[in-house]
mmCIF file of C-alpha atoms in Angstrom:
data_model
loop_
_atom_site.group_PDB
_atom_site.id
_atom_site.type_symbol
_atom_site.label_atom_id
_atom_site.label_comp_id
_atom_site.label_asym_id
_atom_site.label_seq_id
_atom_site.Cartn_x
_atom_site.Cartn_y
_atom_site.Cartn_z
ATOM 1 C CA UNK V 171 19.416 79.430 99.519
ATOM 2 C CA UNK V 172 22.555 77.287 99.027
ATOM 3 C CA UNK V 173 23.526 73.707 99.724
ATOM 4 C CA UNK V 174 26.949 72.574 99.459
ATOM 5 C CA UNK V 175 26.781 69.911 102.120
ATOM 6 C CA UNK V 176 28.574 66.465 101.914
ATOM 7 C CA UNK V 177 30.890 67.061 99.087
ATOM 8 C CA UNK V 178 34.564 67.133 99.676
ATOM 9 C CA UNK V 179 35.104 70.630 99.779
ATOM 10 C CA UNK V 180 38.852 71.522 100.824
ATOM 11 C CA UNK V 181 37.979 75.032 100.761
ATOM 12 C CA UNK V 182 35.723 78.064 100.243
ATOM 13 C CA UNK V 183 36.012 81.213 98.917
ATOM 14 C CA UNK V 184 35.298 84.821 101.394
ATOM 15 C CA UNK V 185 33.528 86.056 98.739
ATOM 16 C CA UNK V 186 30.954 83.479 98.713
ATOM 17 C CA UNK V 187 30.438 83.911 102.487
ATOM 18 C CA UNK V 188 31.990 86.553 104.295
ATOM 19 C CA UNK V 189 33.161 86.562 107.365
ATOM 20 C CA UNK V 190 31.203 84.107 108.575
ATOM 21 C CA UNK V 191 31.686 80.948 106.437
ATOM 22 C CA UNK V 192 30.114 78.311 109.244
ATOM 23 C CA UNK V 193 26.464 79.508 108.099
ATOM 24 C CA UNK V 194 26.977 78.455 104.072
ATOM 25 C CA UNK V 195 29.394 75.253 105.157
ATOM 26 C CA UNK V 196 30.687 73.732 108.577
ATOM 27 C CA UNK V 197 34.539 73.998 108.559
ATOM 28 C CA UNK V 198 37.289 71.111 108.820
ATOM 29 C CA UNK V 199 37.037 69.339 112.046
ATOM 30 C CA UNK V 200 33.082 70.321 112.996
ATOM 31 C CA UNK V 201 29.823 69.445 111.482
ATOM 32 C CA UNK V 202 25.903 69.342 111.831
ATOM 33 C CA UNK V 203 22.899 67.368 110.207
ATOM 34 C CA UNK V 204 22.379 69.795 107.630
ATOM 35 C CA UNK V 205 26.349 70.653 107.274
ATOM 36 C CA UNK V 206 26.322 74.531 107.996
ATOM 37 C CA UNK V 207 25.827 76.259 110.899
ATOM 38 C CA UNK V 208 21.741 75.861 112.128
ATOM 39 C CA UNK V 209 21.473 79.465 113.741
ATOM 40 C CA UNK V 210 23.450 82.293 114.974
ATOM 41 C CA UNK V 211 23.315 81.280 118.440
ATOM 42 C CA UNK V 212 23.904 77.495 117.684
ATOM 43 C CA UNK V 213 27.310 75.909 116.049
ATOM 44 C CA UNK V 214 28.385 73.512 114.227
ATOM 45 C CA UNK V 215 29.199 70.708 116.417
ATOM 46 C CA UNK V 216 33.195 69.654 117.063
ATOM 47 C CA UNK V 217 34.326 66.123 114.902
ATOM 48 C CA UNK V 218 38.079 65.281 114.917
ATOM 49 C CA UNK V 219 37.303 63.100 112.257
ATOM 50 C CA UNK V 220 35.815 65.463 109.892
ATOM 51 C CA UNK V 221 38.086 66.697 106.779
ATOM 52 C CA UNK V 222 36.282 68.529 104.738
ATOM 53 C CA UNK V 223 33.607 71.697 104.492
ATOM 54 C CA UNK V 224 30.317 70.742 105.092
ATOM 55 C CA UNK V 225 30.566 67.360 106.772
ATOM 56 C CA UNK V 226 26.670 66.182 107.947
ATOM 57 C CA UNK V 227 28.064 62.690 110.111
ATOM 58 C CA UNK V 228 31.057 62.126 112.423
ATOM 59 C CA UNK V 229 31.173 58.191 113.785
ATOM 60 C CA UNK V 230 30.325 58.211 116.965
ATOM 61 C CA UNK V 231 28.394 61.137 117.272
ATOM 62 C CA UNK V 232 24.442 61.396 117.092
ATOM 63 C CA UNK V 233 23.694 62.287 113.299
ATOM 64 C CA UNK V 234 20.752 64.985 115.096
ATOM 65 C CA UNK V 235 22.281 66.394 118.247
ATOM 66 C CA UNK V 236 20.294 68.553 120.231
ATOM 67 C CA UNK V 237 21.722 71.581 121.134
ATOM 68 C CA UNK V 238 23.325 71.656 124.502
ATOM 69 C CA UNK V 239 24.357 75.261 126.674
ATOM 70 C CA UNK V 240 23.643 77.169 123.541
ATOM 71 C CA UNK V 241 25.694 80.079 123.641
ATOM 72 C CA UNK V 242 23.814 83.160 125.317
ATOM 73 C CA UNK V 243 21.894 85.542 123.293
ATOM 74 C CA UNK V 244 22.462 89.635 123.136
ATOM 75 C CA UNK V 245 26.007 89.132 123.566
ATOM 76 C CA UNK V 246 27.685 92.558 123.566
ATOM 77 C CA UNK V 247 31.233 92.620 123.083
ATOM 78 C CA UNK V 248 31.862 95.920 124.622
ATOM 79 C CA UNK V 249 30.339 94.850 127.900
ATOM 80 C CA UNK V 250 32.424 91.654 127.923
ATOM 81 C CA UNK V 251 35.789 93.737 127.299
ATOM 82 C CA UNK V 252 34.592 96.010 129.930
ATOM 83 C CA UNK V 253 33.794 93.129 132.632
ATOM 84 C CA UNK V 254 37.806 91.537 131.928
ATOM 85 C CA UNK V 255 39.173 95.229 131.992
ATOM 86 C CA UNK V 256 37.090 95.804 135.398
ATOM 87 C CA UNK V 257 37.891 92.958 136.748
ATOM 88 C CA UNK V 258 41.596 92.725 135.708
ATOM 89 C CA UNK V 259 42.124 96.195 137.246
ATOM 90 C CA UNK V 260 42.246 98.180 134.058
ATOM 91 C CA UNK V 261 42.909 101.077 135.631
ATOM 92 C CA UNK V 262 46.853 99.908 136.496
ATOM 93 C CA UNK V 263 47.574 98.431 133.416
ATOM 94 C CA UNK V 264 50.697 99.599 131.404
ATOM 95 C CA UNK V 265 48.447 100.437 128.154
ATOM 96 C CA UNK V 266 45.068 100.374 128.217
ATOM 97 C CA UNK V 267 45.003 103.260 125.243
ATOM 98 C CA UNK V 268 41.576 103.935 124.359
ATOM 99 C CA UNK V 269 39.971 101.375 126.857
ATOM 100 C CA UNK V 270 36.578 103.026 127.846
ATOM 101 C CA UNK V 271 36.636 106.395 126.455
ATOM 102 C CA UNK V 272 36.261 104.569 122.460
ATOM 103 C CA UNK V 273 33.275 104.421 121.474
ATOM 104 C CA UNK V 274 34.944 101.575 118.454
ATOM 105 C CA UNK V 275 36.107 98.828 120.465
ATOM 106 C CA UNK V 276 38.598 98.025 117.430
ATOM 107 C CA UNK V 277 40.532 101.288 118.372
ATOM 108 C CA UNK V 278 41.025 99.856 121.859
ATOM 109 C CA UNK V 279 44.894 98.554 122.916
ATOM 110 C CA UNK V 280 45.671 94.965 122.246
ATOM 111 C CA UNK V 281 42.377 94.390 120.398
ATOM 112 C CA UNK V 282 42.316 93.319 116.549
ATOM 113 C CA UNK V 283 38.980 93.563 114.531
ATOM 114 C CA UNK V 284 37.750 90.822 111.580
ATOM 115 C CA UNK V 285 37.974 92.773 108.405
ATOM 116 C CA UNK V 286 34.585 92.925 107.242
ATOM 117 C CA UNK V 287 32.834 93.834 110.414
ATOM 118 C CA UNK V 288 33.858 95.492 114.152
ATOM 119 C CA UNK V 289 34.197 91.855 116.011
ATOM 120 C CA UNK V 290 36.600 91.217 118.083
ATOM 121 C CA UNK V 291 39.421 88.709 116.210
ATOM 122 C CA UNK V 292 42.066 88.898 118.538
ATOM 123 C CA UNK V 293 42.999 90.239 122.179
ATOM 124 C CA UNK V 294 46.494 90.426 122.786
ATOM 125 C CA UNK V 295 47.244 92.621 126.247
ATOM 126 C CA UNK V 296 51.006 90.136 127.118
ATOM 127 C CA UNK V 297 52.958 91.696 130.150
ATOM 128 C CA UNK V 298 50.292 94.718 130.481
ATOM 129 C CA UNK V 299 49.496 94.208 134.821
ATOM 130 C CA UNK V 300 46.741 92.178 134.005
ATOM 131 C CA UNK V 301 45.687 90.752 138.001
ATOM 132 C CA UNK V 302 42.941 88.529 139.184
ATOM 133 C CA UNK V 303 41.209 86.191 137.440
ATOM 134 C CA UNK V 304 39.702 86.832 133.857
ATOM 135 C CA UNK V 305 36.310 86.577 133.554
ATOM 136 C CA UNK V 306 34.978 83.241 131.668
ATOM 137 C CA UNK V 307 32.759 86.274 129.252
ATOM 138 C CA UNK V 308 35.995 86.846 126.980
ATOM 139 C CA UNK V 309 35.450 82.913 125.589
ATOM 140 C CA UNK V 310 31.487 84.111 124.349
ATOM 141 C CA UNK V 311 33.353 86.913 121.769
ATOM 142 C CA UNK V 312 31.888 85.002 118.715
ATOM 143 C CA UNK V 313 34.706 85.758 116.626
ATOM 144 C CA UNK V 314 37.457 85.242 118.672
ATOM 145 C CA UNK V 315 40.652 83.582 117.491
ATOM 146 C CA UNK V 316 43.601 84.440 119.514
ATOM 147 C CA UNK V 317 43.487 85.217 122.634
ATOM 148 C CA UNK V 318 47.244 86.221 124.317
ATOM 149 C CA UNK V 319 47.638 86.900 128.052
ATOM 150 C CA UNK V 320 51.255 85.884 128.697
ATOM 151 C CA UNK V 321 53.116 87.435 131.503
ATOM 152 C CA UNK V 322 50.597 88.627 133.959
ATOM 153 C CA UNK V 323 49.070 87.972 137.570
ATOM 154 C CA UNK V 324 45.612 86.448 136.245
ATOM 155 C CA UNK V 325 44.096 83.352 136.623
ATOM 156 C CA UNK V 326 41.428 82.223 134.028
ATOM 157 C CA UNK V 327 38.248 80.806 134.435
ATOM 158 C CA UNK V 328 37.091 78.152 131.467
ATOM 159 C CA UNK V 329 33.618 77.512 132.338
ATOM 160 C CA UNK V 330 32.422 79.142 128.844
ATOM 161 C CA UNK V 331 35.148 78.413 126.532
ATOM 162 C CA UNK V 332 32.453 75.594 125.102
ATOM 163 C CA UNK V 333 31.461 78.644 123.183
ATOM 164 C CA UNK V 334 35.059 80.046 121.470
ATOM 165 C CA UNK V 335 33.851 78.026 118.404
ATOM 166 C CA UNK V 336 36.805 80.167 116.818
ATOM 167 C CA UNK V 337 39.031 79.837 118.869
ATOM 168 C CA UNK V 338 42.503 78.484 117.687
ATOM 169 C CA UNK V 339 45.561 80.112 119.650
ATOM 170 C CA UNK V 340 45.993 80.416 123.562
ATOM 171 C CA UNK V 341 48.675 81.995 125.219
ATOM 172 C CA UNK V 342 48.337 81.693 129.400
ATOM 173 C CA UNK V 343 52.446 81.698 129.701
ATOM 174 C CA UNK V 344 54.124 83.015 132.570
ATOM 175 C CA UNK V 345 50.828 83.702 134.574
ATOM 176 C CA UNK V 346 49.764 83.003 137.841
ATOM 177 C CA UNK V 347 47.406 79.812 136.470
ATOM 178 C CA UNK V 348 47.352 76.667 138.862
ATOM 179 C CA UNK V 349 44.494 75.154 137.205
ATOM 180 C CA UNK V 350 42.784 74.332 133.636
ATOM 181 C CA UNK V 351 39.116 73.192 134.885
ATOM 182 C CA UNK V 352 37.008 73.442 132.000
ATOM 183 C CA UNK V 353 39.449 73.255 129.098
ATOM 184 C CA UNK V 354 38.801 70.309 127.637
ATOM 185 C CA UNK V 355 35.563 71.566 126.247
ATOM 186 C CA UNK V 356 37.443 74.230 124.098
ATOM 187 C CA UNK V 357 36.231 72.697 120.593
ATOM 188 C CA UNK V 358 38.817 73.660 118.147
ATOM 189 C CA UNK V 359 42.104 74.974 119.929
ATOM 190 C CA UNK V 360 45.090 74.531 117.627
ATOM 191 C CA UNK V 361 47.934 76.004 120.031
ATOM 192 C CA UNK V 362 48.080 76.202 123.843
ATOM 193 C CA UNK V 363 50.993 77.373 125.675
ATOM 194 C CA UNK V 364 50.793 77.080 129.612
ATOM 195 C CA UNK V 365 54.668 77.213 130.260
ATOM 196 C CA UNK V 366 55.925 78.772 133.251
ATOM 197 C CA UNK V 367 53.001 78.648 135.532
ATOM 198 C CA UNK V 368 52.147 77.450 138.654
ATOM 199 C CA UNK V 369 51.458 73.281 137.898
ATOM 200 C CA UNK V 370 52.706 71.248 140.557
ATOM 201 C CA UNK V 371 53.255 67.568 140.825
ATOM 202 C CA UNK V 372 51.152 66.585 137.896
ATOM 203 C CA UNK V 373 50.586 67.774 134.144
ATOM 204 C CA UNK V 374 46.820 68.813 133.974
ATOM 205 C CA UNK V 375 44.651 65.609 132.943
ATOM 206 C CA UNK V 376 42.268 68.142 130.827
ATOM 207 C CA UNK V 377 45.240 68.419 127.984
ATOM 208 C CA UNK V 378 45.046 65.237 127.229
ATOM 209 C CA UNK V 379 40.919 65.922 125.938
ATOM 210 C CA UNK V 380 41.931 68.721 123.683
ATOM 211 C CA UNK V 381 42.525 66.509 120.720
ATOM 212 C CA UNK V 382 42.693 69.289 117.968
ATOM 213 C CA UNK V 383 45.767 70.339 119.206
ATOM 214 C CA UNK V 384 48.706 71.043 117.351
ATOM 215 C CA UNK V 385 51.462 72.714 119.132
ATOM 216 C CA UNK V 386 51.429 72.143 122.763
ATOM 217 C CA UNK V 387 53.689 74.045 125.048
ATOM 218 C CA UNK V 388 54.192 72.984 129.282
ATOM 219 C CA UNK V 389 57.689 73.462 129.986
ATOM 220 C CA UNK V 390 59.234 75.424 133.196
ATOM 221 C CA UNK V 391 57.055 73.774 135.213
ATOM 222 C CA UNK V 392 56.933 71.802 138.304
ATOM 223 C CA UNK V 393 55.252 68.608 137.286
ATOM 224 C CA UNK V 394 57.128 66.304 139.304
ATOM 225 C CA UNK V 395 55.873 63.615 137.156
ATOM 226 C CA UNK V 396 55.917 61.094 134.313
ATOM 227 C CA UNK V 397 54.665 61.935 130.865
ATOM 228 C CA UNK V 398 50.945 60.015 130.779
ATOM 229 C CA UNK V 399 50.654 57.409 128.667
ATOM 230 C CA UNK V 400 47.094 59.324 127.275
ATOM 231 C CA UNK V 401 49.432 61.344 125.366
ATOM 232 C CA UNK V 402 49.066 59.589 122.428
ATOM 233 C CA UNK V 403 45.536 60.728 122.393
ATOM 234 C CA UNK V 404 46.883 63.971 121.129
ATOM 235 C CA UNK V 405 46.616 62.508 117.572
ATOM 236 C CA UNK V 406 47.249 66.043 115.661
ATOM 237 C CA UNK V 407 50.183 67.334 117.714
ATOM 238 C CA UNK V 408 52.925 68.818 115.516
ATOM 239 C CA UNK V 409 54.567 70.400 118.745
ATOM 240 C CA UNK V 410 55.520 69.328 121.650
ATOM 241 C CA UNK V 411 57.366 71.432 124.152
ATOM 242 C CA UNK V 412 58.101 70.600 127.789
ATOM 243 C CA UNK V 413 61.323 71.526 128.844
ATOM 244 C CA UNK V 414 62.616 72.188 132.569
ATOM 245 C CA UNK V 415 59.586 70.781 134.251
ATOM 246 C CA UNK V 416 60.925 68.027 136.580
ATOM 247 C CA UNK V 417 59.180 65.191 134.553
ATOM 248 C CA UNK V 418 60.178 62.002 135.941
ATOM 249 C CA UNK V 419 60.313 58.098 134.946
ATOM 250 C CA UNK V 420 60.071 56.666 131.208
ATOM 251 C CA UNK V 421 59.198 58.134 127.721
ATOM 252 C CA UNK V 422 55.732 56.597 127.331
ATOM 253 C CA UNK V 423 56.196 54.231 124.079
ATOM 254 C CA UNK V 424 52.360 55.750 123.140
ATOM 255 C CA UNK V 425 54.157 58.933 121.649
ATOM 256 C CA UNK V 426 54.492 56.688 118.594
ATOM 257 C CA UNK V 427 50.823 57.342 118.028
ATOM 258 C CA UNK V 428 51.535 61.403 117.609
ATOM 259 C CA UNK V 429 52.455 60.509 113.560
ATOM 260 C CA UNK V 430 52.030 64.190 112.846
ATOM 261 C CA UNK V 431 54.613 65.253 115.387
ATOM 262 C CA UNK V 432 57.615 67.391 113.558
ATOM 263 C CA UNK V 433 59.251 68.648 116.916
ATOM 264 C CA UNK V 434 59.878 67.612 120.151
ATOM 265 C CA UNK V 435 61.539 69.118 123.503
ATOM 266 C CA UNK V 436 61.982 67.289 126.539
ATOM 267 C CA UNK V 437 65.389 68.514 127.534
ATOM 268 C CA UNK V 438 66.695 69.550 131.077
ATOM 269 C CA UNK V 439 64.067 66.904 133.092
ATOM 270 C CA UNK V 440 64.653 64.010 135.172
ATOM 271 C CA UNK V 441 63.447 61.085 132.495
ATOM 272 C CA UNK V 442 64.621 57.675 133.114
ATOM 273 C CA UNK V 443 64.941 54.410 131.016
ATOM 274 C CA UNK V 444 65.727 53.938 127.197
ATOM 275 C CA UNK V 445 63.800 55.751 124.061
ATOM 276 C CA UNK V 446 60.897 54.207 122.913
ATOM 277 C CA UNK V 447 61.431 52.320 119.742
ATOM 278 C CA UNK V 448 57.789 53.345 118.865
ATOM 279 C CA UNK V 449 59.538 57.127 118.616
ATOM 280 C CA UNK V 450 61.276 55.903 115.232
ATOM 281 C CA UNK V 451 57.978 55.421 113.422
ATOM 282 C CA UNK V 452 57.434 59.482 113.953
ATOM 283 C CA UNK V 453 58.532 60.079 110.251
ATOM 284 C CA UNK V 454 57.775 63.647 109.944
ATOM 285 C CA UNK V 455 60.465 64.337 112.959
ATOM 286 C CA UNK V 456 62.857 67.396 112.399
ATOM 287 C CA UNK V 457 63.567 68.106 115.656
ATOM 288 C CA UNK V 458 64.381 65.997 119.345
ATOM 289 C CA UNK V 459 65.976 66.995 121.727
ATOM 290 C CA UNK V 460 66.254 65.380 124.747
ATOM 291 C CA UNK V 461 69.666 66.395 126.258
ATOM 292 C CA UNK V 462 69.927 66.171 129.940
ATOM 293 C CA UNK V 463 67.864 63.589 131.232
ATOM 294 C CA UNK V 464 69.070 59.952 132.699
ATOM 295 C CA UNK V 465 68.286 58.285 129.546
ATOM 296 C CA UNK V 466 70.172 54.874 128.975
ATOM 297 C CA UNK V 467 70.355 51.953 126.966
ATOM 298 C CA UNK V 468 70.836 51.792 123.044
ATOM 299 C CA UNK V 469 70.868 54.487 120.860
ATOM 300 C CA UNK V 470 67.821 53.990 118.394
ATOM 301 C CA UNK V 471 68.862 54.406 114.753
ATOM 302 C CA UNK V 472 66.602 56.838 113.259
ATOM 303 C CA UNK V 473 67.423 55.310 110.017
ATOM 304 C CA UNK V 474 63.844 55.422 109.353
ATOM 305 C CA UNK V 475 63.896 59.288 109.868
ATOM 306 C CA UNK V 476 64.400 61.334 106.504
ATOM 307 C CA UNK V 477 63.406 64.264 107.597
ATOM 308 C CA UNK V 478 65.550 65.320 111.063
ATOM 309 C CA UNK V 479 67.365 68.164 111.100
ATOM 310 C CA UNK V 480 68.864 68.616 114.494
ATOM 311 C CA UNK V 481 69.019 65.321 116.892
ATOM 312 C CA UNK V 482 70.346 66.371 120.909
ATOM 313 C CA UNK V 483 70.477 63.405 123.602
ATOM 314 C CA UNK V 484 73.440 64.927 124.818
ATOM 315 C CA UNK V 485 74.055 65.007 129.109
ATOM 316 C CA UNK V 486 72.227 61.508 129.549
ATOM 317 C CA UNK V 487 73.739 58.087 130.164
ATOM 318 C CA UNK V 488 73.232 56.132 126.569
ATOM 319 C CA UNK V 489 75.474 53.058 126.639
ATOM 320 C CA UNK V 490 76.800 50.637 123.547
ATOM 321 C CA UNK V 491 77.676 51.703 120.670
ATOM 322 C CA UNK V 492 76.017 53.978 117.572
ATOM 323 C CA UNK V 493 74.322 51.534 115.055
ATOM 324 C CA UNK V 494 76.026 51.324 111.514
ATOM 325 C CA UNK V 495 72.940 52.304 110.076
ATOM 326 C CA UNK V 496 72.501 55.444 112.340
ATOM 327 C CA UNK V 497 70.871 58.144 110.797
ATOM 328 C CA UNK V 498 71.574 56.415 107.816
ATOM 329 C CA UNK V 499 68.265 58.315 105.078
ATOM 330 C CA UNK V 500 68.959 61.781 106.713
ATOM 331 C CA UNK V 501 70.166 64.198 103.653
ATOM 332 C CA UNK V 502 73.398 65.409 105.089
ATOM 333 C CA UNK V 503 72.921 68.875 103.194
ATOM 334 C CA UNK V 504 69.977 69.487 105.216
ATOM 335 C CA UNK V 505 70.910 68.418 108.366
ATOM 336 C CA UNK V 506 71.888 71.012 111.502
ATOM 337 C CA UNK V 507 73.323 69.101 114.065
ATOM 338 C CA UNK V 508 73.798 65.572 116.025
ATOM 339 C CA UNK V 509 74.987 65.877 119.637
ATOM 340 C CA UNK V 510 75.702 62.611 121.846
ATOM 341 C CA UNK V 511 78.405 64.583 124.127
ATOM 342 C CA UNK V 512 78.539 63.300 127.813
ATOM 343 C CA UNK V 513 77.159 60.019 127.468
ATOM 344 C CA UNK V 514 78.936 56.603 128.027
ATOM 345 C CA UNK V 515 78.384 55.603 124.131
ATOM 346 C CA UNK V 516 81.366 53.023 123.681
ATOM 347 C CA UNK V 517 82.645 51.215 120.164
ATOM 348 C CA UNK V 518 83.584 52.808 117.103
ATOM 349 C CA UNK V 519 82.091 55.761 115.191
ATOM 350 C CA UNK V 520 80.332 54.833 112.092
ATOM 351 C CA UNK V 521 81.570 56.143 109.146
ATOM 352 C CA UNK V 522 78.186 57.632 107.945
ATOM 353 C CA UNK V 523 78.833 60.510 110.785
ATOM 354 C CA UNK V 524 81.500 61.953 108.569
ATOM 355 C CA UNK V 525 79.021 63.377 106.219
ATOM 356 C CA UNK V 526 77.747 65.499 108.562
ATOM 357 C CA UNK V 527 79.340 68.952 109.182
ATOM 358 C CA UNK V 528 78.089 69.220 112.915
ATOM 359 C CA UNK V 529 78.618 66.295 114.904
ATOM 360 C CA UNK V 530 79.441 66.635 118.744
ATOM 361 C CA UNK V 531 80.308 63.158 120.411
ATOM 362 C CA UNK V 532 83.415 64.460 122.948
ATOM 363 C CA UNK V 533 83.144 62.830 126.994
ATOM 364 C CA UNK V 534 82.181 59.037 126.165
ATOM 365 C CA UNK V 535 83.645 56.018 126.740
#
């Protein structure tokens, strides 16, 4: 046997371990006592703090966990693709090409296969006449990544997703979903994307517990709401994307804790108040935009910003004038576009704006 635990390991070869590299080391963001993966029907627990491969501690966590809801032995994955295509009325779909009459689930429509063995990797059946709610089986296929149901009548129910170990992407967009119970217990989801469902009058509080997350998308909603201040807890977020859902009072100044954030779209909501000065210490910002709103007050400078590309506060109600030092470290070659059009900005334009090629500032003061 091998033991690689508690080194710093940024990576590991597939030819060392296959397809299934949690049983010779414990990947980024998980560990256990003995850093690998203690059985096949046991995994290595979830730790936001853990950075490398084959991490034995995480602070704050019991150094010998016991295992809790272990997933459920004899899992077959043909009778858990058969349960969500029986119960999601298979027989209407658009393309359900070899669905039930394969023998080799990886021939089925919308299904992808790991290379090195006939698991299911991926399930991808967007705008197919998916109905009814999805049973909570698809979360137990062991090797389950993505998972992509966009644009269809289903809800979803999340009671096992404790057990999509591998799961990273999530695509519910344009369904009939009202409700994300159970969620927050998905241990290592990178990108969820709940836009254009059914949310009203409040953004779901089990978001806010998925702190892997990296790209979060909400918008075309009906929050009705402010932005919680708990989303700063979202500490790995390099996305975030909530347009034209009727959010409502201030920019919480606690989005100056998302350091890793690179974009951000709030546009077309109903936010009040002035920009957070905590949103200028987001140094890895390329993208804002968030053009009309009733945002007010001063224009922030973003001189400490290097790295925006395209800046849009356009359609709000930003008073004074632009600071000298506006924008001032942004490399004009790089840089796509500013847009401060339809505000009531007053004073003179500083003279650093002439070094960029698009610069809308037309209806002010």
């Amino acid at each position: 046997s091998m033991n690689f635990s508690d080194n710093r390991f940024s990576g590991i070869s597939a030819d060392l371990c296959g397809n299934d590299c949690a049983m010779v080391l414990c990947a980024p963001t998980t560990f256990s006592p003995t850093g690998r993966q203690p059985s096949s029907a046991e995994y290595c627990e979830h730790c936001p703090t853990a950075v490398y491969w084959g991490t034995t501690t995480c602070p704050g966590i019991s150094p010998t966990p016991s295992p809790i809801d272990p997933l459920p032995e004899s899992i077959n994955e043909k009778d858990i693709l058969k349960s969500i295509y029986d119960s999601c009325r298979g027989e209407d779909w658009f393309n359900s090409e070899n669905w039930m009459s394969s023998e080799n689930i990886c021939d089925w429509y919308g299904v992808t296969c790991t290379p090195f063995q006939d698991s299911v990797q991926s399930l991808v059946l967007s705008d197919n006449n998916l109905v009814n709610e999805v049973p909570t089986e698809v979360f137990q296929l062991p090797y389950l990544e993505t998972l992509i149901l966009d644009s269809n009548g289903i809800t979803v129910d999340f009671t096992s997703i404790k057990y999509a170990f591998k799961l990273s992407s999530l695509d519910l967009s344009s369904t009939d979903l009202f409700s994300v119970e159970g969620i927050e217990n998905a241990p290592n989801l990178l990108t969820l994307d709940i836009s254009q469902n059914d949310f009203q009058k409040s953004i779901p509080k089990e978001i806010f517990s998925l702190t892997t997350l990296q790209q979060l998308f909400m918008g075309d909603n009906d929050f009705r709401t402010s932005i919680p201040s708990n989303i700063g807890d979202l500490k790995n977020l390099r996305l975030l994307s909530c347009p034209s859902s009727m959010l409502t009072g201030s920019i919480p100044s606690n989005i100056g804790a998302l350091i890793d954030l690179v974009h951000i779209n709030l546009e077309d909501n109903s936010l009040t108040g002035s920009l957070p000065l905590d949103l200028e210490n987001l140094y890895s910002l390329t993208f804002v935009d968030a053009s009309d709103n009733t945002l007010e007050g001063q224009l922030p400078s973003f001189s400490a910003m290097k790295n925006i590309r395209r800046l849009d506060l356009s359609n709000n109600a930003f008073s004074q004038s632009i600071p000298e030092d506006f924008l001032s470290n942004v490399n004009p070659l790089f840089f796509d576009y500013l847009d401060l059009s339809n505000n009531f900005i007053v004073g003179e334009v500083p003279s650093i704006l002439a070094h960029f090629e698009s610069v809308f500032l037309q209806d002010n003061l």
